[in-house]
Coordinates of C-alpha atoms and ligand atoms in Angstrom, one line a residue:
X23 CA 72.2 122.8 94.5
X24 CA 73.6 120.1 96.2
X25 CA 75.7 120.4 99.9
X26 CA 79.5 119.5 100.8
X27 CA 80.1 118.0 103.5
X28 CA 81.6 121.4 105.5
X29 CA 84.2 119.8 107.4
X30 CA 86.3 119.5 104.5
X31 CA 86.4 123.5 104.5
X32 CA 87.7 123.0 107.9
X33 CA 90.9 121.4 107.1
X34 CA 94.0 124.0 107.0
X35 CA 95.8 124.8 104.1
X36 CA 97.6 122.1 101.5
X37 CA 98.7 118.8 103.3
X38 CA 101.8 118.9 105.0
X39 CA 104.0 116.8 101.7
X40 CA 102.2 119.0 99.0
X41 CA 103.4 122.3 100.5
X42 CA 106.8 121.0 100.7
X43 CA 106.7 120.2 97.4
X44 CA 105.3 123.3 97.0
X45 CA 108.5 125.2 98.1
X46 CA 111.0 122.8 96.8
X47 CA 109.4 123.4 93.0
X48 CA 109.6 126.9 93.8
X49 CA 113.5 126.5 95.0
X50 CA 114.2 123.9 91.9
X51 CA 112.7 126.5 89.4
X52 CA 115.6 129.5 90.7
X53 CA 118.3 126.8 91.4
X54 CA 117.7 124.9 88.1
X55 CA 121.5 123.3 88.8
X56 CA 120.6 122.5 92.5
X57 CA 121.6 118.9 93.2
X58 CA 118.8 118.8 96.2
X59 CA 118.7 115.7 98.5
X60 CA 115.3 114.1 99.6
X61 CA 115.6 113.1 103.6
X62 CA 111.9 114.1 103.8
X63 CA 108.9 111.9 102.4
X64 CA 108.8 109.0 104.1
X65 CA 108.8 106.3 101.2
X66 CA 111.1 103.9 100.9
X67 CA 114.1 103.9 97.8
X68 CA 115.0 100.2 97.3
X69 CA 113.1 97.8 95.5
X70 CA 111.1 94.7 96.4
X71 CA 113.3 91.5 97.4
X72 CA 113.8 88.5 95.2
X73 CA 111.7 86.4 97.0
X74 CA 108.7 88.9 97.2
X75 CA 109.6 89.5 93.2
X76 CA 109.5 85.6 92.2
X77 CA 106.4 85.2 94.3
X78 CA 104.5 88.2 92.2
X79 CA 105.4 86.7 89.2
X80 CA 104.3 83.2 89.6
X81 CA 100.8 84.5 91.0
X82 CA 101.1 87.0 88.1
X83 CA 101.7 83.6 85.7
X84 CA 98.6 82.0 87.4
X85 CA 96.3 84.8 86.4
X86 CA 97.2 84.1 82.9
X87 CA 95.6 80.6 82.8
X88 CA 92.3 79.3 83.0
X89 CA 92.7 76.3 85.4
X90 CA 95.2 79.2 87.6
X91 CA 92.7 82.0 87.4
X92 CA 91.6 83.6 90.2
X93 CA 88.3 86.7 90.5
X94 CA 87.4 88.0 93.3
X95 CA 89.0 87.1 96.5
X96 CA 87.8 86.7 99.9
X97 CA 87.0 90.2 101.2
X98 CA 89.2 89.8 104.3
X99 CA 92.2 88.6 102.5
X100 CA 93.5 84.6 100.8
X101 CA 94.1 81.9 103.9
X102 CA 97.7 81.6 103.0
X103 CA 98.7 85.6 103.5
X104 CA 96.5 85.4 106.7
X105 CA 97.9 82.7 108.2
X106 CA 101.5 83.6 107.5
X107 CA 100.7 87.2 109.2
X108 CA 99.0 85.1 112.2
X109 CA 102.2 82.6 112.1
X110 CA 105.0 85.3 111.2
X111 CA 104.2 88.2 113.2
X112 CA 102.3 87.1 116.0
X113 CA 102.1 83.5 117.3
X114 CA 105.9 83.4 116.9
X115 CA 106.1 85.7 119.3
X116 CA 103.5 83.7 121.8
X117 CA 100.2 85.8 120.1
X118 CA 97.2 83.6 119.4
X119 CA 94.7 85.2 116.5
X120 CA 91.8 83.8 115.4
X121 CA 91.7 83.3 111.8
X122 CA 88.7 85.9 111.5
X123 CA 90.7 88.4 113.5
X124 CA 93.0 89.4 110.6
X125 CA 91.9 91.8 107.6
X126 CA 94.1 92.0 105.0
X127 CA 94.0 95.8 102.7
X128 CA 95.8 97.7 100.4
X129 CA 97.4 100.2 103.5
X130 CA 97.9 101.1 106.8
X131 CA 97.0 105.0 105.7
X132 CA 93.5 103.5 104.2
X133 CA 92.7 101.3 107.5
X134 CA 93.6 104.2 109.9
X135 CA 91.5 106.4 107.9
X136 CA 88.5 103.8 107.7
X137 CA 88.2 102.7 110.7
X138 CA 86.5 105.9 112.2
X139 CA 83.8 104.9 110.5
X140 CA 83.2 102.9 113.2
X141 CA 83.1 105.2 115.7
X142 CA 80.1 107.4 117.0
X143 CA 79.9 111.0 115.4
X144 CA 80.4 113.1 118.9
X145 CA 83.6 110.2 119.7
X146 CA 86.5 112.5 121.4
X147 CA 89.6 111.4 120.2
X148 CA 93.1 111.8 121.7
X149 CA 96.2 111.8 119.7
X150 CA 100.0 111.8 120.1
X151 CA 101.2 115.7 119.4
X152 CA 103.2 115.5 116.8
X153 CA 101.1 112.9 115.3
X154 CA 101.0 111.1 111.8
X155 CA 98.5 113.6 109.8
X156 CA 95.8 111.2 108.8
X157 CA 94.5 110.1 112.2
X158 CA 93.9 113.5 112.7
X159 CA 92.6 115.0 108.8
X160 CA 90.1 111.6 108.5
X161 CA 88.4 112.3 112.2
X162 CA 88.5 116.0 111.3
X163 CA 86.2 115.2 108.0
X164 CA 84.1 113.1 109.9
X165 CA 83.8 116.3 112.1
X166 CA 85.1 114.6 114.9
X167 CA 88.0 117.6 115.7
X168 CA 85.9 120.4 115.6
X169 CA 87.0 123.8 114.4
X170 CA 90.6 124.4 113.4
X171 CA 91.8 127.8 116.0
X172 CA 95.4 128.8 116.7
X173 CA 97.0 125.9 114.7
X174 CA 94.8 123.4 117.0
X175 CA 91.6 121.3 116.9
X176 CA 89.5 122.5 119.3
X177 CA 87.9 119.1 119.9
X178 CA 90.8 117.2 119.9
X179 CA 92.6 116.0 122.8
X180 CA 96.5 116.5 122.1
X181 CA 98.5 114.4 124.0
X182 CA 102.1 116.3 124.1
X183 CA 105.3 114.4 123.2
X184 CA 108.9 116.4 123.3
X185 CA 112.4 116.0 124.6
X186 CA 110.9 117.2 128.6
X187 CA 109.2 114.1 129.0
X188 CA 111.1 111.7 126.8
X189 CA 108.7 111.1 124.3
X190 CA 106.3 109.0 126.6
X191 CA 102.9 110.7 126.1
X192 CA 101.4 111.7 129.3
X193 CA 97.7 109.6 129.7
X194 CA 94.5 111.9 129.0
X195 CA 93.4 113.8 131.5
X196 CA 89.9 113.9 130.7
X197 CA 87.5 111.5 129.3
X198 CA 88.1 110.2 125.6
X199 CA 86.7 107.6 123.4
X200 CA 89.9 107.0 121.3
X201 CA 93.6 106.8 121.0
X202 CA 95.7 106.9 118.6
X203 CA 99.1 105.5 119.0
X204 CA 101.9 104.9 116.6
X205 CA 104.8 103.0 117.3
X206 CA 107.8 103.1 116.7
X207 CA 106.6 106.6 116.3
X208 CA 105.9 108.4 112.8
X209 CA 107.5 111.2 112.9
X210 CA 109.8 111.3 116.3
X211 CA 111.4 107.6 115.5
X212 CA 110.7 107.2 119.4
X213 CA 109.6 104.1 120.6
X214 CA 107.8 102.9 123.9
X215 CA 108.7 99.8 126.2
X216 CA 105.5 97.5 127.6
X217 CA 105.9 99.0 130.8
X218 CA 105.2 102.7 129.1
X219 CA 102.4 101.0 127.1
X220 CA 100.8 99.4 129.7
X221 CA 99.4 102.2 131.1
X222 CA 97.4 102.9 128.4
X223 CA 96.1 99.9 127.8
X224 CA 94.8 99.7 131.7
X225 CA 93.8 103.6 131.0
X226 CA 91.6 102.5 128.2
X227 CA 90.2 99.5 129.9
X228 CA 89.1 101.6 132.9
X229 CA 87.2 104.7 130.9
X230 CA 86.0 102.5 128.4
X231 CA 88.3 103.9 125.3
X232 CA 89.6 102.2 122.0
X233 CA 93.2 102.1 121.0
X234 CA 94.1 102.5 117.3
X235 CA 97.9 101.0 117.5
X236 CA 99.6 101.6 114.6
X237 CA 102.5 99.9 113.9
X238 CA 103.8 100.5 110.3
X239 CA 107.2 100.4 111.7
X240 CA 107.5 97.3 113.3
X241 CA 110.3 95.7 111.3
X242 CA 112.7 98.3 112.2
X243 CA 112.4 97.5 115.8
X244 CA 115.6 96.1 117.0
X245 CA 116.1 96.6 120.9
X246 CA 115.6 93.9 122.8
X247 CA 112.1 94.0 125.0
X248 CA 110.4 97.0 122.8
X249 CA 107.0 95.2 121.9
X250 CA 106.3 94.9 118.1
X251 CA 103.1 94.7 119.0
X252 CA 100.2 96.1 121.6
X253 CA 99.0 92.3 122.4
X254 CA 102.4 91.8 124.0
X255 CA 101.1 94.1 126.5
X256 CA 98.5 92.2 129.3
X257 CA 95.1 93.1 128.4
X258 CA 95.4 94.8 124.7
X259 CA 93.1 92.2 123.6
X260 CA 90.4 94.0 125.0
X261 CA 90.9 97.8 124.0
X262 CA 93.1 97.8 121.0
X263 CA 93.1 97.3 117.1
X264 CA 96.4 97.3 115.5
X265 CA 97.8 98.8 112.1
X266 CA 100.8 97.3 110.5
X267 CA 102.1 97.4 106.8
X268 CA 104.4 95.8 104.3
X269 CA 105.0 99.4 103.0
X270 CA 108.1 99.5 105.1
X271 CA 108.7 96.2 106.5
X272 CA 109.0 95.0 102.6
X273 CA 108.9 98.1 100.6
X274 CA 105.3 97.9 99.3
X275 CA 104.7 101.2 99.0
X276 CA 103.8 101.2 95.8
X277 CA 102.6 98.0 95.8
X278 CA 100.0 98.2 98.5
X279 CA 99.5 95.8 100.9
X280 CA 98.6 95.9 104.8
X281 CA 96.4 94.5 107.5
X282 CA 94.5 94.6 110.6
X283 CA 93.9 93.1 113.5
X284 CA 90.6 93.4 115.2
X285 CA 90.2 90.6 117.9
X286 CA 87.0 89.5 119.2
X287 CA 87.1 91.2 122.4
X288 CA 87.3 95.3 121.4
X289 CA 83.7 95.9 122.0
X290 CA 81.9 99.4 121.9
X291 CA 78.8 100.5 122.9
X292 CA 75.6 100.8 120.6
X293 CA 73.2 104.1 121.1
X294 CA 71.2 101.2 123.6
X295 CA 73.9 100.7 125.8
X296 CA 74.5 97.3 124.1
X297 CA 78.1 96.1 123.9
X298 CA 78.7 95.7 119.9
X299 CA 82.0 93.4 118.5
X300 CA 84.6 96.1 116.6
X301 CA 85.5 92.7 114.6
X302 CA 82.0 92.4 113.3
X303 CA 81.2 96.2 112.3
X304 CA 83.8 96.0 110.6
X305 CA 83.1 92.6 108.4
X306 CA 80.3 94.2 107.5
X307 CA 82.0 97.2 106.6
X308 CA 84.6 95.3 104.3
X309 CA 82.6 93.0 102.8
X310 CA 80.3 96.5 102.0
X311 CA 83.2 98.5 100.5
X312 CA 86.0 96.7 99.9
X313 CA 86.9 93.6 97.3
X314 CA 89.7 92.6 98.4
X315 CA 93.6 92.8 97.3
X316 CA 95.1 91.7 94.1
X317 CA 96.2 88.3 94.1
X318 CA 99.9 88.6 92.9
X319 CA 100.1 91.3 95.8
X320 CA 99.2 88.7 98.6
X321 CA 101.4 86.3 97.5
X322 CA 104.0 88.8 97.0
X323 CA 103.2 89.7 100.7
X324 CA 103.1 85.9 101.7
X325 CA 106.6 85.7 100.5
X326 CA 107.6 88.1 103.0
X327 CA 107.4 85.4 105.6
X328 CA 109.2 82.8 103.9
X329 CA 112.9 82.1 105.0
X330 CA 114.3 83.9 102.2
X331 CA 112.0 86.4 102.3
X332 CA 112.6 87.3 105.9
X333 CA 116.3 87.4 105.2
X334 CA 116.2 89.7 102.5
X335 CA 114.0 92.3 103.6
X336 CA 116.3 92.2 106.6
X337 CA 118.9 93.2 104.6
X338 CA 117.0 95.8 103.4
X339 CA 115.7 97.5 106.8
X340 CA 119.6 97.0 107.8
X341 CA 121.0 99.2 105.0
X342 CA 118.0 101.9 105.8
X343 CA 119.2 101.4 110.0
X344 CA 122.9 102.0 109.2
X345 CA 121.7 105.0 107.5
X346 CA 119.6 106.7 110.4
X347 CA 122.8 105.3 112.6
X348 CA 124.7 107.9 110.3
X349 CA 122.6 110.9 110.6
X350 CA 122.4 110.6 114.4
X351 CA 125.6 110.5 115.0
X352 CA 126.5 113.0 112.5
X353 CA 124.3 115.3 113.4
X354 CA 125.0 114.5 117.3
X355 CA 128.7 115.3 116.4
X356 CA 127.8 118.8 115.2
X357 CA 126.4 119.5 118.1
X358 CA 122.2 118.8 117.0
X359 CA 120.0 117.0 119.4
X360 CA 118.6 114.0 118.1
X361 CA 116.2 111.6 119.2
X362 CA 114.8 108.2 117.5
X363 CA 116.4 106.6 114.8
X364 CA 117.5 103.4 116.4
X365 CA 114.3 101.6 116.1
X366 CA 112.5 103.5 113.2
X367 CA 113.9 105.1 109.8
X368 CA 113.3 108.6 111.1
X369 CA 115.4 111.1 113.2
X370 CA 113.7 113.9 114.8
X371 CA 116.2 117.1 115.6
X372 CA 115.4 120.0 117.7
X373 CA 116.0 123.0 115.4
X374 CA 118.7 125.1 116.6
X375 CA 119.2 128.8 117.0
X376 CA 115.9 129.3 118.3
X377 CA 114.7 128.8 114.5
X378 CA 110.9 127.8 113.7
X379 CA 110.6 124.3 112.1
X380 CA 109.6 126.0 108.7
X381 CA 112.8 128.8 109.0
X382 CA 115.3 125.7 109.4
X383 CA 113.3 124.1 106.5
X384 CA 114.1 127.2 104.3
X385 CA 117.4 127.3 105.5
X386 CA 118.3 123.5 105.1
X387 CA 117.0 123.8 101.3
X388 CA 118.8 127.2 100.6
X389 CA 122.0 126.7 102.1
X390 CA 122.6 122.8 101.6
X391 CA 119.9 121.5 98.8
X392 CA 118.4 119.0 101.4
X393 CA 114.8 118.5 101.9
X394 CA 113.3 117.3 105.7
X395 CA 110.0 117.3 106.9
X396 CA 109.5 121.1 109.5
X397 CA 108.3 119.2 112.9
X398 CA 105.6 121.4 113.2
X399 CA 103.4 119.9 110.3
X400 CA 102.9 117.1 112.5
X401 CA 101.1 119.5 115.1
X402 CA 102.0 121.9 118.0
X403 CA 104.4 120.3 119.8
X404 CA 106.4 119.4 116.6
X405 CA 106.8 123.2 116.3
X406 CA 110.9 123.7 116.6
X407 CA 111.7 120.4 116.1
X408 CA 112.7 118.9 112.2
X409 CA 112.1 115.3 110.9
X410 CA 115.2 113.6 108.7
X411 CA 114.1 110.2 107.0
X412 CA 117.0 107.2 106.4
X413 CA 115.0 106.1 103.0
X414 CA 117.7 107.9 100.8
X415 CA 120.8 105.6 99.4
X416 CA 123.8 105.8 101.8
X417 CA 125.8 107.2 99.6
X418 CA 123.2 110.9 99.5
X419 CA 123.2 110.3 103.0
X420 CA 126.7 110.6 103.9
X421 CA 126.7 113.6 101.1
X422 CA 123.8 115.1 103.0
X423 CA 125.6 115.0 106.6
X424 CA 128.4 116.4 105.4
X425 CA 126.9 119.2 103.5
X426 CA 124.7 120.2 107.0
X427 CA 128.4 120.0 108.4
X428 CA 129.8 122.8 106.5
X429 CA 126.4 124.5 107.6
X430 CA 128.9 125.4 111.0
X431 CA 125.5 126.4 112.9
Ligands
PLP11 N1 101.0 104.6 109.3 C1 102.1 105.4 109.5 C2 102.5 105.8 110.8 C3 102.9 105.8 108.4 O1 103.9 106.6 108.6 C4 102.5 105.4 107.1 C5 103.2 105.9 105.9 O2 104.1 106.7 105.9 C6 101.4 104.6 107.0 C7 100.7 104.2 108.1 C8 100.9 104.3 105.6 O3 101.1 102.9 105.3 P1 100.6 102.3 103.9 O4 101.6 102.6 102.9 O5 100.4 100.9 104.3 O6 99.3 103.0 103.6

């Protein structure tokens, strides 16, 4: 008989989403009547702007005809999506990337998980506590995070976030080979200014680590002088790859489209001691397992930097702002401590009463029919804190906030 690899048996439980789902069946199937509100998966609710819409459907048109046609793309991604990311995102905000430095997929969640693949097997890797769930499963396959004790990887290096120190992750205080970031922050909505990033980025350059930056939620940002990307910060060039996404930017979450950015500089070392390009391994892993993303998609996505395009989803992100303005104050107003939700579409509460994440979880579905996300999915320190997303329409919002008012905690 054939052997697993083991370090799936490692991973704990069902995924956070699944058990949730899990308990809100269970609730729907004794409440048939329940009108429950969803402030807790993190996808978006309105569709894709008319730009991004009349784009599709051209390319879509195109595919239809022979002279039009189009097979196989390039494995990184078409010149015209590339160079509106390097244009749109980056050199508009004084970023130079090389054409070669951008690598268009089909999502942030498939990059972030892929790109250990680069890394050695015995890497140590530090993440953000609580963290976005699949830096930590995909290293944990790998059998990067060792053994799963106490609600902790015992080979991974938690960095604690939580209200004592603001959110700003404290710098590793041992040696480690990576670091995951994620900002604004998946789940606490928190964001970081350069002078907090910086650190990190001199950190890695000094012990020789890599940065994984995600940022899927960018286009959210709207305080003046938070970065909206690591290369604003001096010297990220060097150390860091970054993550974004037109999941949430531009509602492609269903539609799947996101890139990477891998400049020529972040270099590791080979078993020799040899300094090896990050850019290049990963080429080679692209054009190895990966063909590339539908056509219609990256002109869909290529719309998103055209002037209508920009205003719209602007629009869009505005409506889904307004509503995490209304849950934090809300919830501020009956007394809850909030933080984030000013430059991301999640609010992260600390759970009253002394309750754990998952009690205020049971409590939030019984009592008022809305679903969050219990903090402490997303690792230890999440524990007695609760995530609320701003993806539902405003109108469920408001009905939410004022059902958790009548809660009188
Ligand atoms: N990164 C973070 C921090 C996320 O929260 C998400 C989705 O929720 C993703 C990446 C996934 O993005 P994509 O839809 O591009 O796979």
């Amino acid at each position: 008989m054939f052997h697993i690899n083991d370090n799936f048996q490692k991973l704990p439980g069902s995924y956070l989403f699944a058990e949730i789902a899990r308990r809100v069946k269970e609730y729907q199937q004794a409440h048939p009547d329940a009108d429950i509100i969803r402030l807790g998966i993190g996808d978006v609710t309105k569709p894709l702007v008319p730009a991004v819409i009349d784009a599709m459907h051209k390319a879509v048109e195109e595919m239809g005809h022979e002279e039009t046609f189009r097979g196989y793309g390039p494995d990184f991604g078409y010149d015209f999506l590339v160079n509106a990311i390097r244009e749109g995102d980056y050199a508009s905000r004084g970023i130079n990337l090389a054409y070669d430095e951008v690598f268009v997929s089909d999502g942030a969640k498939c990059d972030v998980g892929n790109i250990q693949e680069l890394f050695s097997d015995d890497a140590v890797i530090a993440v953000t506590d609580p963290v976005y769930p699949v830096y930590v499963d995909s290293n944990a396959m790998a059998g990067r995070a060792g053994d799963y004790v106490n609600d902790k990887w015992d080979r991974l290096v938690y960095l604690p976030c939580n209200a004592e120190n603001g959110f700003v992750p404290p710098l590793p205080d041992r040696p480690v080979d990576v670091i995951y970031l994620c900002y604004p922050n998946n789940p606490s909505g928190t964001v970081l200014t350069k002078e907090q990033l910086k650190p990190f980025v001199d950190w890695a350059k000094e012990n020789g680590a890599l940065i994984i930056y995600d940022a899927a939620y960018r286009a959210f940002i709207t305080t003046p002088d938070i970065p909206l990307s690591i290369y604003e910060v001096e010297g990220a060039r060097e150390v860091a790859i970054e993550c974004c996404s037109f999941s949430k930017t531009a509602g492609f979450t269903g539609t799947r489209c996101a890139y990477m950015v891998i400049p020529h500089e972040v270099c590791g070392l080979d078993a020799a001691g040899n300094r090896v390009s990050m850019n290049a391994l990963w080429k080679r892993r692209m054009a190895t397992k990966f063909n590339g993303v539908c056509y219609p998609v990256q002109r869909a996505a290529a719309a998103v930097y055209t002037p209508e395009g920009q205003r719209q989803i602007k629009e869009v992100i505005a409506a889904y702002l307004e509503n995490a303005r209304m849950i934090r104050e809300s919830l501020t107003a009956q007394g809850f401590t909030v933080f984030g939700g000013v430059d991301a579409p999640y609010i992260w509460l600390k759970v009253p009463g002394g309750m754990t994440s998952w009690e205020f979880f049971d409590l939030l579905l019984d009592k008022c029919r809305i679903v969050g996300t219990p903090g402490s999915g997303f690792g230890p320190s999440g524990e007695g804190y609760f995530r609320l997303t701003a993806f539902n329409t405003l109108e469920k919002t408001r009905q939410a906030m004022a059902r958790i008012g009548n809660l009188k905690l």
